[in-house]
Tab-separated table of C-alpha atoms in Angstrom:
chain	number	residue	atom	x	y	z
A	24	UNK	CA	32.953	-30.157	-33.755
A	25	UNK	CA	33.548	-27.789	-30.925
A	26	UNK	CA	36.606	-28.151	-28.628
A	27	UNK	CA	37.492	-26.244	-26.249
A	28	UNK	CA	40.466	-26.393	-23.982
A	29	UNK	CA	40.012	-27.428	-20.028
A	30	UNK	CA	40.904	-25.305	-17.126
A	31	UNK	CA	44.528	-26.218	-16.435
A	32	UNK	CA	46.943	-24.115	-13.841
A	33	UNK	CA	50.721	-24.426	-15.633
A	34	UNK	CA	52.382	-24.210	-11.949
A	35	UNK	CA	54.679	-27.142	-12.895
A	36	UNK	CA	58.161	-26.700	-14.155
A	37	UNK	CA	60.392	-29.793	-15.591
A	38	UNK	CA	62.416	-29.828	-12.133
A	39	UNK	CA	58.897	-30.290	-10.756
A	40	UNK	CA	58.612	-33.911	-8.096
A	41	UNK	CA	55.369	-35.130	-10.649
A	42	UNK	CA	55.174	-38.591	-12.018
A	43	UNK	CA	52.594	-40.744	-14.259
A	44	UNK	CA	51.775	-44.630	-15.209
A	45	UNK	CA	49.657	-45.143	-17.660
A	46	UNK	CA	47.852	-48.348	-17.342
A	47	UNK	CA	46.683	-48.112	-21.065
A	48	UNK	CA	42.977	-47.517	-20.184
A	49	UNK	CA	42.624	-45.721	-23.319
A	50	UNK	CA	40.098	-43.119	-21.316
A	51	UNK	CA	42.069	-40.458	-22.415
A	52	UNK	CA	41.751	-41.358	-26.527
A	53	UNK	CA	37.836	-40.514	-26.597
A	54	UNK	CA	36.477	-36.729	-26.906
A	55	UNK	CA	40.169	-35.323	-27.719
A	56	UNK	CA	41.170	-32.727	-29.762
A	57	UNK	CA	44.189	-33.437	-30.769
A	58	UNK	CA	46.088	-30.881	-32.498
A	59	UNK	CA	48.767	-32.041	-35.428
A	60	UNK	CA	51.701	-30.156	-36.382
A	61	UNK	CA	53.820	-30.266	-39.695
A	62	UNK	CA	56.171	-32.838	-38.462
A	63	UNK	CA	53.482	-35.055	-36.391
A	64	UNK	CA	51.786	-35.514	-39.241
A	65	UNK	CA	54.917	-36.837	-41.168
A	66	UNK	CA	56.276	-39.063	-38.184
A	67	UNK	CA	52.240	-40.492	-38.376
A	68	UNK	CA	52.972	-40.731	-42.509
A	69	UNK	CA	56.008	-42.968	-42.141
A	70	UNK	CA	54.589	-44.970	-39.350
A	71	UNK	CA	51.812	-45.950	-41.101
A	72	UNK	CA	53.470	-46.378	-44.790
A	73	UNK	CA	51.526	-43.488	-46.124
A	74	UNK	CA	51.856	-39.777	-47.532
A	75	UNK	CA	51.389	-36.864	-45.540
A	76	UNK	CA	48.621	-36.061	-48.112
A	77	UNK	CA	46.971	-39.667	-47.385
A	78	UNK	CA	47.232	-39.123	-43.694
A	79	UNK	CA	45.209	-35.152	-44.040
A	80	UNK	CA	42.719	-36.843	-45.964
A	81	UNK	CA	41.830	-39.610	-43.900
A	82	UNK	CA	42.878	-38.895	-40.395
A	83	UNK	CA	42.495	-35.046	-39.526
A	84	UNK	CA	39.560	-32.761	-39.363
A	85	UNK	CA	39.437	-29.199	-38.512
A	86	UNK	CA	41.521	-28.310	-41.859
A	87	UNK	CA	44.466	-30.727	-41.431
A	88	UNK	CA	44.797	-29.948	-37.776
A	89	UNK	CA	43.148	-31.977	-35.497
A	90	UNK	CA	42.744	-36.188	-35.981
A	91	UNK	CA	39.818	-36.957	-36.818
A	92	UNK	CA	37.564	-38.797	-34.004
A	93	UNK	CA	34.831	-41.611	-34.982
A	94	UNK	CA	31.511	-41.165	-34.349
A	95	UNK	CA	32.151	-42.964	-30.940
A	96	UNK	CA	34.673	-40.286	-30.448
A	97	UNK	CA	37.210	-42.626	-30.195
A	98	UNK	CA	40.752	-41.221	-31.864
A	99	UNK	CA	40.764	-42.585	-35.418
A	100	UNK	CA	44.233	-44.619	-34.459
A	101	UNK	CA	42.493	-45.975	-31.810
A	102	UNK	CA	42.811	-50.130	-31.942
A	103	UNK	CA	41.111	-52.958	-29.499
A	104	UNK	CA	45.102	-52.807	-28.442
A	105	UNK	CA	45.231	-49.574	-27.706
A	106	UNK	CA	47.221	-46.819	-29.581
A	107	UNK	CA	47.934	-48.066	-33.277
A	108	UNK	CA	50.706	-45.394	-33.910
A	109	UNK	CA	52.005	-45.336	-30.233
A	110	UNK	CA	55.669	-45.015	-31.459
A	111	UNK	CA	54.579	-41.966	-33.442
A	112	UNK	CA	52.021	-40.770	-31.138
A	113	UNK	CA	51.515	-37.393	-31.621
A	114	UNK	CA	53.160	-34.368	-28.723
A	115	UNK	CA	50.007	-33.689	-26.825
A	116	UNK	CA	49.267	-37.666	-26.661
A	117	UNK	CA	52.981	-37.742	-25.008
A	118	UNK	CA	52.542	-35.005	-22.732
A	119	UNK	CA	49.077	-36.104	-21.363
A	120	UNK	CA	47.884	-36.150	-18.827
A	121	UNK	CA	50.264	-32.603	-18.410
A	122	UNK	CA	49.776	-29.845	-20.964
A	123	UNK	CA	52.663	-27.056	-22.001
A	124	UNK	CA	52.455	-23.680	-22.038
A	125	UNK	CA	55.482	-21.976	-23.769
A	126	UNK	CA	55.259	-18.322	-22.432
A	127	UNK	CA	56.940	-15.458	-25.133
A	128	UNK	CA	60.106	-15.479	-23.650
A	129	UNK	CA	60.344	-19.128	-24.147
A	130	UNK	CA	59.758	-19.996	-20.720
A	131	UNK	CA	57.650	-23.283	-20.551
A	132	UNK	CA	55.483	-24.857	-17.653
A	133	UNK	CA	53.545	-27.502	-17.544
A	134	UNK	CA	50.220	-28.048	-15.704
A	135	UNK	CA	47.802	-30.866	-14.967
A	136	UNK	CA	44.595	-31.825	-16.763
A	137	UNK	CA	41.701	-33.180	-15.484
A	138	UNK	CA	41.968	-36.556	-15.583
A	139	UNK	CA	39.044	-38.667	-16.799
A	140	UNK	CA	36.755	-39.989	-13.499
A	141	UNK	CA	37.397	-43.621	-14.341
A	142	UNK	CA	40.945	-43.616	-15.109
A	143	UNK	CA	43.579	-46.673	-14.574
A	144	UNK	CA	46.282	-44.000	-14.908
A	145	UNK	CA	48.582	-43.727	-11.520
A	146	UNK	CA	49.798	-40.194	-10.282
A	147	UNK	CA	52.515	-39.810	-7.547
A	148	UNK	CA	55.548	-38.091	-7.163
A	149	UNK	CA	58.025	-40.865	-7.970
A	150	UNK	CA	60.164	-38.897	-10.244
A	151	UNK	CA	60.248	-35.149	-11.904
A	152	UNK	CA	57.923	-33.755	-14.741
A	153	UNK	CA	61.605	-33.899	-16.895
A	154	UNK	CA	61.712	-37.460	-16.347
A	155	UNK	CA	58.177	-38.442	-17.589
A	156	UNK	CA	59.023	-36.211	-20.527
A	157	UNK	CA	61.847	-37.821	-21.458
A	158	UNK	CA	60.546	-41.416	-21.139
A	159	UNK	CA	57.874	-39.738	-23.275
A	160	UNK	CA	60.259	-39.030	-26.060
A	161	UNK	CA	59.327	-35.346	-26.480
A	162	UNK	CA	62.229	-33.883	-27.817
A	163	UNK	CA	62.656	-34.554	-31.549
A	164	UNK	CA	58.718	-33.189	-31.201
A	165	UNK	CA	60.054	-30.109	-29.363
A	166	UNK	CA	62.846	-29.602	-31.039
A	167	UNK	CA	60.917	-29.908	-34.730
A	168	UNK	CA	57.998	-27.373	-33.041
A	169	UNK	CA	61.145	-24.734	-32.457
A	170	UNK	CA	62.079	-25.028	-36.336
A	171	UNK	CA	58.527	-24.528	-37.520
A	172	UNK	CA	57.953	-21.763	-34.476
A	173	UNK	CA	60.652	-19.924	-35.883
A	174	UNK	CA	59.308	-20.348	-39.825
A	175	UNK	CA	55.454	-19.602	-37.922
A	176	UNK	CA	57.278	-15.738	-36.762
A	177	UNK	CA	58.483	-15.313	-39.827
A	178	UNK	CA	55.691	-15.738	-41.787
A	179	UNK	CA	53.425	-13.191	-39.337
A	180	UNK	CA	55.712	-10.724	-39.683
A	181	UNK	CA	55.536	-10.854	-43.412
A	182	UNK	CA	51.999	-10.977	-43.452
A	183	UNK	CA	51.983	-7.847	-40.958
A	184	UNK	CA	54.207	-6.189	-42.979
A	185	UNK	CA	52.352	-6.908	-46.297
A	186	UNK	CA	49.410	-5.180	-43.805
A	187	UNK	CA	50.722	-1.626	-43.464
A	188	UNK	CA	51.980	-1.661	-46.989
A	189	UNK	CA	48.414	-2.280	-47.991
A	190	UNK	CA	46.602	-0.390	-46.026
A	191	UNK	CA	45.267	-2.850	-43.508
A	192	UNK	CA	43.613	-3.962	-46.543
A	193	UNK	CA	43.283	-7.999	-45.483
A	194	UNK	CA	41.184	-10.099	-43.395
A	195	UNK	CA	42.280	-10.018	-39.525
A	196	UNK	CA	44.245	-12.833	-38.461
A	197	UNK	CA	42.114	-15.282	-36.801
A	198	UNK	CA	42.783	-19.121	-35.840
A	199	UNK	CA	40.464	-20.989	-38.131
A	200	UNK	CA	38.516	-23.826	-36.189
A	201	UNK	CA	37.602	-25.626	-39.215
A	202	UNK	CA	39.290	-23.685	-41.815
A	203	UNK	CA	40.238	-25.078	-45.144
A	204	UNK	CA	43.751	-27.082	-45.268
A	205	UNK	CA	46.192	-24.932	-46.638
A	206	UNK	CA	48.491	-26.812	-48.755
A	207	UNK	CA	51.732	-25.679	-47.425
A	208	UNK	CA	50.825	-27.886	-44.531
A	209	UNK	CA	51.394	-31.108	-46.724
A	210	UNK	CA	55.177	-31.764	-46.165
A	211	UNK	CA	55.176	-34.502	-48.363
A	212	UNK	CA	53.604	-32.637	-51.244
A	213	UNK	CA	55.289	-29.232	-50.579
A	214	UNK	CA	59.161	-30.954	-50.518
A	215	UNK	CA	57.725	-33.333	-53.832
A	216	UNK	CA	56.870	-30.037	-55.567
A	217	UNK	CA	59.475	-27.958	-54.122
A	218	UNK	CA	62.693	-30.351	-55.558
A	219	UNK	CA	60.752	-30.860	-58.746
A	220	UNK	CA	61.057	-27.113	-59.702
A	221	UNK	CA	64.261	-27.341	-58.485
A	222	UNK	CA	65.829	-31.154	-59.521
A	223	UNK	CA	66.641	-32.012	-56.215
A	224	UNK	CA	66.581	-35.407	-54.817
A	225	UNK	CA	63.623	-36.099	-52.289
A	226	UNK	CA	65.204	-36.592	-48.845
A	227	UNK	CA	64.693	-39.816	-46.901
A	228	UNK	CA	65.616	-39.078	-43.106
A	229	UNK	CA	62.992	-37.301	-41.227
A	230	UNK	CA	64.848	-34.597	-40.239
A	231	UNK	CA	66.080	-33.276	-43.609
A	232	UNK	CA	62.655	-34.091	-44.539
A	233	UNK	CA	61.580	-30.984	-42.238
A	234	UNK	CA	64.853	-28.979	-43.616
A	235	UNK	CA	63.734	-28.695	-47.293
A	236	UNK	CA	59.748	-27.704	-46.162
A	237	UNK	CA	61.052	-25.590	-44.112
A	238	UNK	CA	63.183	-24.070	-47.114
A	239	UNK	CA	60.183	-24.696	-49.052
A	240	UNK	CA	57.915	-22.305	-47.600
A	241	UNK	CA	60.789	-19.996	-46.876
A	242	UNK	CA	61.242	-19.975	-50.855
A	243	UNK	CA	57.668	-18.877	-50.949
A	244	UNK	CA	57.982	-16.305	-48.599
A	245	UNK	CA	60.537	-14.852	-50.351
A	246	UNK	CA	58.585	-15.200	-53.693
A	247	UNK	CA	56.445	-12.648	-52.169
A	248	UNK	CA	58.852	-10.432	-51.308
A	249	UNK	CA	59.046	-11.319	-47.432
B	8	UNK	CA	45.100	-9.899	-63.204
B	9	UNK	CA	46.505	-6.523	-61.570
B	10	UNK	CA	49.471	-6.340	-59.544
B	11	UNK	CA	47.011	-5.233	-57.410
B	12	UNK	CA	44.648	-8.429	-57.119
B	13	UNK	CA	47.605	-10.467	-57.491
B	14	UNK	CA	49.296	-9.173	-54.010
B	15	UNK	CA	46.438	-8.905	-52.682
B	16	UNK	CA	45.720	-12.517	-53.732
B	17	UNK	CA	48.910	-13.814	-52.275
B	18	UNK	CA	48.460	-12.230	-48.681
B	19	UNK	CA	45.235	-13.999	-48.322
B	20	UNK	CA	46.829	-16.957	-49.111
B	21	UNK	CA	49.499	-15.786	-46.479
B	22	UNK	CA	47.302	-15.489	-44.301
B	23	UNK	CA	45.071	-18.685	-44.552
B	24	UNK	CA	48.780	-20.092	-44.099
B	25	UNK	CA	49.976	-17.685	-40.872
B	26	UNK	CA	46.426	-19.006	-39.660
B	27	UNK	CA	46.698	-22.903	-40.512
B	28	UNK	CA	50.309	-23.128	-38.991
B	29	UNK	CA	50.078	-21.079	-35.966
B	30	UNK	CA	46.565	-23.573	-34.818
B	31	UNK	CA	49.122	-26.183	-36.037
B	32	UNK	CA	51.413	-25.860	-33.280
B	33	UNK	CA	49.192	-24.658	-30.983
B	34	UNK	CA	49.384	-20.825	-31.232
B	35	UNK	CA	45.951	-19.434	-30.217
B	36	UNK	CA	46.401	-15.877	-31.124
B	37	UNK	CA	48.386	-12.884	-32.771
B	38	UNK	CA	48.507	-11.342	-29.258
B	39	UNK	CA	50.234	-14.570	-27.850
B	40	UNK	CA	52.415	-14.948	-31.458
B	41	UNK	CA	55.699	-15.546	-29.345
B	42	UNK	CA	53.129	-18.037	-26.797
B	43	UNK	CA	51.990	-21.277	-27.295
B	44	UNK	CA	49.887	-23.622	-25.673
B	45	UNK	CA	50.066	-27.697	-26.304
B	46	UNK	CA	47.795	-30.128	-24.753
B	47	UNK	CA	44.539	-32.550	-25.434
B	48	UNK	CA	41.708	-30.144	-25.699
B	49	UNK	CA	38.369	-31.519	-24.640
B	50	UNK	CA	35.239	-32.423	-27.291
B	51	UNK	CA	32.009	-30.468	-26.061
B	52	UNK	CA	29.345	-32.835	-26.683
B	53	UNK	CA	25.368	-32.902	-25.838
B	54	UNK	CA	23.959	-35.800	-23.720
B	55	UNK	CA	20.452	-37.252	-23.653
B	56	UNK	CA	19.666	-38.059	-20.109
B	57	UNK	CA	17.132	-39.840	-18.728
B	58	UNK	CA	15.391	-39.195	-15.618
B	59	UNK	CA	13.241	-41.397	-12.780
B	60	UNK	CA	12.383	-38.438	-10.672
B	61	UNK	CA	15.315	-36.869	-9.452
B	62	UNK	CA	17.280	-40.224	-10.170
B	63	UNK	CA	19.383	-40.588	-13.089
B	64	UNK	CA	18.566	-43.475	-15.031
B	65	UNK	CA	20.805	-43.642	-17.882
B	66	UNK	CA	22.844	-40.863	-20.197
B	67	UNK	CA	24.614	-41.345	-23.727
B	68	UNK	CA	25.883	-38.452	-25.904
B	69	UNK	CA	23.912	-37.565	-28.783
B	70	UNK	CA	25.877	-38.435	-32.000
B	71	UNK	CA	28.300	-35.671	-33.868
B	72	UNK	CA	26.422	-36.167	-36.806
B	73	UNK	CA	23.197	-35.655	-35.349
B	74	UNK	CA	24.447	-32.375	-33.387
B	75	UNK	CA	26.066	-30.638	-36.379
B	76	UNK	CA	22.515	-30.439	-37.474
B	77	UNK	CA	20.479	-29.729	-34.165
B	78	UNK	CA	19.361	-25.776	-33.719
B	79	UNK	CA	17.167	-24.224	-31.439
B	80	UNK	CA	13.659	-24.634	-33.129
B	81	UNK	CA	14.338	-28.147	-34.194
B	82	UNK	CA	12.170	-30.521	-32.210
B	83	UNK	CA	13.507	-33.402	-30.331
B	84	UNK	CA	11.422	-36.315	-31.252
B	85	UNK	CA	12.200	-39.680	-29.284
B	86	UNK	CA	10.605	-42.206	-30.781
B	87	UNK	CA	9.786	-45.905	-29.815
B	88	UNK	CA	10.795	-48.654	-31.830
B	89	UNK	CA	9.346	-52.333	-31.853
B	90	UNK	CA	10.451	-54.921	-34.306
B	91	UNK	CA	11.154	-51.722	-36.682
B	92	UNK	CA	7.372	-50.665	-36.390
B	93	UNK	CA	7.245	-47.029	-34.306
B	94	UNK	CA	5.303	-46.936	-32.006
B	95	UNK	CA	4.766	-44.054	-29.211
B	96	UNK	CA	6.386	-40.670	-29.488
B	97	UNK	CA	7.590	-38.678	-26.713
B	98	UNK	CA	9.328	-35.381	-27.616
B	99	UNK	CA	9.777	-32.075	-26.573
B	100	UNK	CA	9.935	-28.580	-28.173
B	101	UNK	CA	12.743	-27.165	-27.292
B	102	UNK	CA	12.489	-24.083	-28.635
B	103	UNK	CA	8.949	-23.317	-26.854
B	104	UNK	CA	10.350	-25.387	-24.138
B	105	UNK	CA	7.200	-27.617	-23.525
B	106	UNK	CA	5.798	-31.847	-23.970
B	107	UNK	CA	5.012	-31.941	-27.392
């Protein structure tokens, strides 16, 4: 499956007058890509009583990154009731219909998509783009995409390093559209493996759930000398 | 294994993971590694549409399954069912770009 992402101008910042009500149409859960971080996938894991290994398998495509769609091209959490993991709804699900650009400074804006021709949804100006976000419940999402940006930098530079040490003797780095899942994606299976070598307790909470992958991977990158 | 395979070895798999996270969280490319973008991108899809004239009729999208598989010399056969007996065949070549 192709996806490809729609025009969108990011003129919108969080002080912006904006405001959204979804009338649960569900217009918006057909033909998606919907990209899945490290910690989305684990907040989908726990709502639905599964691993993050379970919830790869069955509900992502596009190498652990995207959920999967149906053959309808419905999202695969998509019930007669609407969203079946609405709680733990994934970021891009929250922000819709807006999308986020995060510039290199860390500057972020947000812009409009187009909205499906039949939708129920209701735009006005009733309120600011920050206040839909926050009724969204964005920022554990944000604020778990900063930890894992920070780990993402670290691990480029180490592979660009490992680059001019070698020569320039690897592959180009290239965003896979339907690469392989690499494991390190797996939180669950990473952190099980990670305080098995180690004798450490599994952690329960979410959040130090993200601490010891984080360390996890870290401890890999500084296996290889990064 | 060398020292040699072996690094080289473990910056593939660095980079298969550099790659996975940074689509992940929405990191397009190495150029934009400090710049990310995060929304619903959209599924491109083929429709069959049918035409009265200049009128559309009716349009449904062609099933993933069936599009993973479709390439430019394959012929597009639509073919009329009755009580699970077929019946006529309309197609068209879409490579040569004519009725069948």
């Amino acid at each position: 499956m192709e996806f490809v992402a729609p025009p969108v101008v990011f003129d919108k910042t969080r002080a912006s007058r904006w405001s959204y009500v979804c009338h649960a149409c569900s217009r918006c859960c057909y033909g998606k890509g919907i990209q899945v971080a490290p910690y989305e996938v684990l907040r989908l894991a726990r709502n639905l009583g599964i691993s993050t290994t379970d919830v790869l398998a069955r509900h992502t495509e596009g190498g652990g990154m995207r959920l999967r769609l149906r053959e309808n091209g419905a999202c695969t959490f998509l019930t007669e009731r609407g969203c079946g993991v609405h709680a733990d709804r994934p970021l891009v699900c929250r922000f819709y219909p807006l999308g986020r650009q995060v510039a290199a400074d860390g500057g972020e804006t947000f812009g409009d998509l187009p909205p499906h021709p039949q939708t129920e949804g209701e735009y006005g100006d009733d309120g600011t783009v920050d206040d839909y976000l926050r009724a969204q419940g964005v920022a554990p999402f944000i604020a778990a995409g900063e930890r894992y940006g920070a780990l993402y930098r670290r691990m480029e530079e180490a592979l660009l390093r490992r680059r001019d040490e070698t020569g320039g003797d690897i592959p180009p780095i290239e965003m896979p559209v339907d690469a392989p899942l690499t494991s390190w994606l797996d939180v669950d299976a990473t952190v099980a493996a990670y305080c098995a070598e180690r004798g450490l307790p599994i952690p329960a909470g979410l959040d130090d759930t993200v601490t010891m992958h984080i360390r996890a991977v870290e401890a890999w990158l500084e296996s290889l000398g990064a | 294994m060398s020292d040699q395979e072996t690094t080289r070895r473990e910056t593939l798999k660095l980079a298969a993971a550099v790659a996975a996270f940074g689509t992940a969280l929405g990191y397009r490319r190495t150029a934009d590694a400090a710049g990310k973008t995060e929304l619903k991108t959209e599924l491109k899809h083929v429709e069959l549409k049918l035409y009265d004239g200049g009128r559309l009729v009716h349009s449904c999208p062609i099933p993933q399954s069936a599009l993973k598989q479709l390439k430019a010399e394959h012929k597009l056969e639509i073919k009329l069912f009755v009580n699970n007996k077929a019946g006529d065949t309309l197609g068209w070549d879409l490579k040569a770009n004519k009725k069948l």
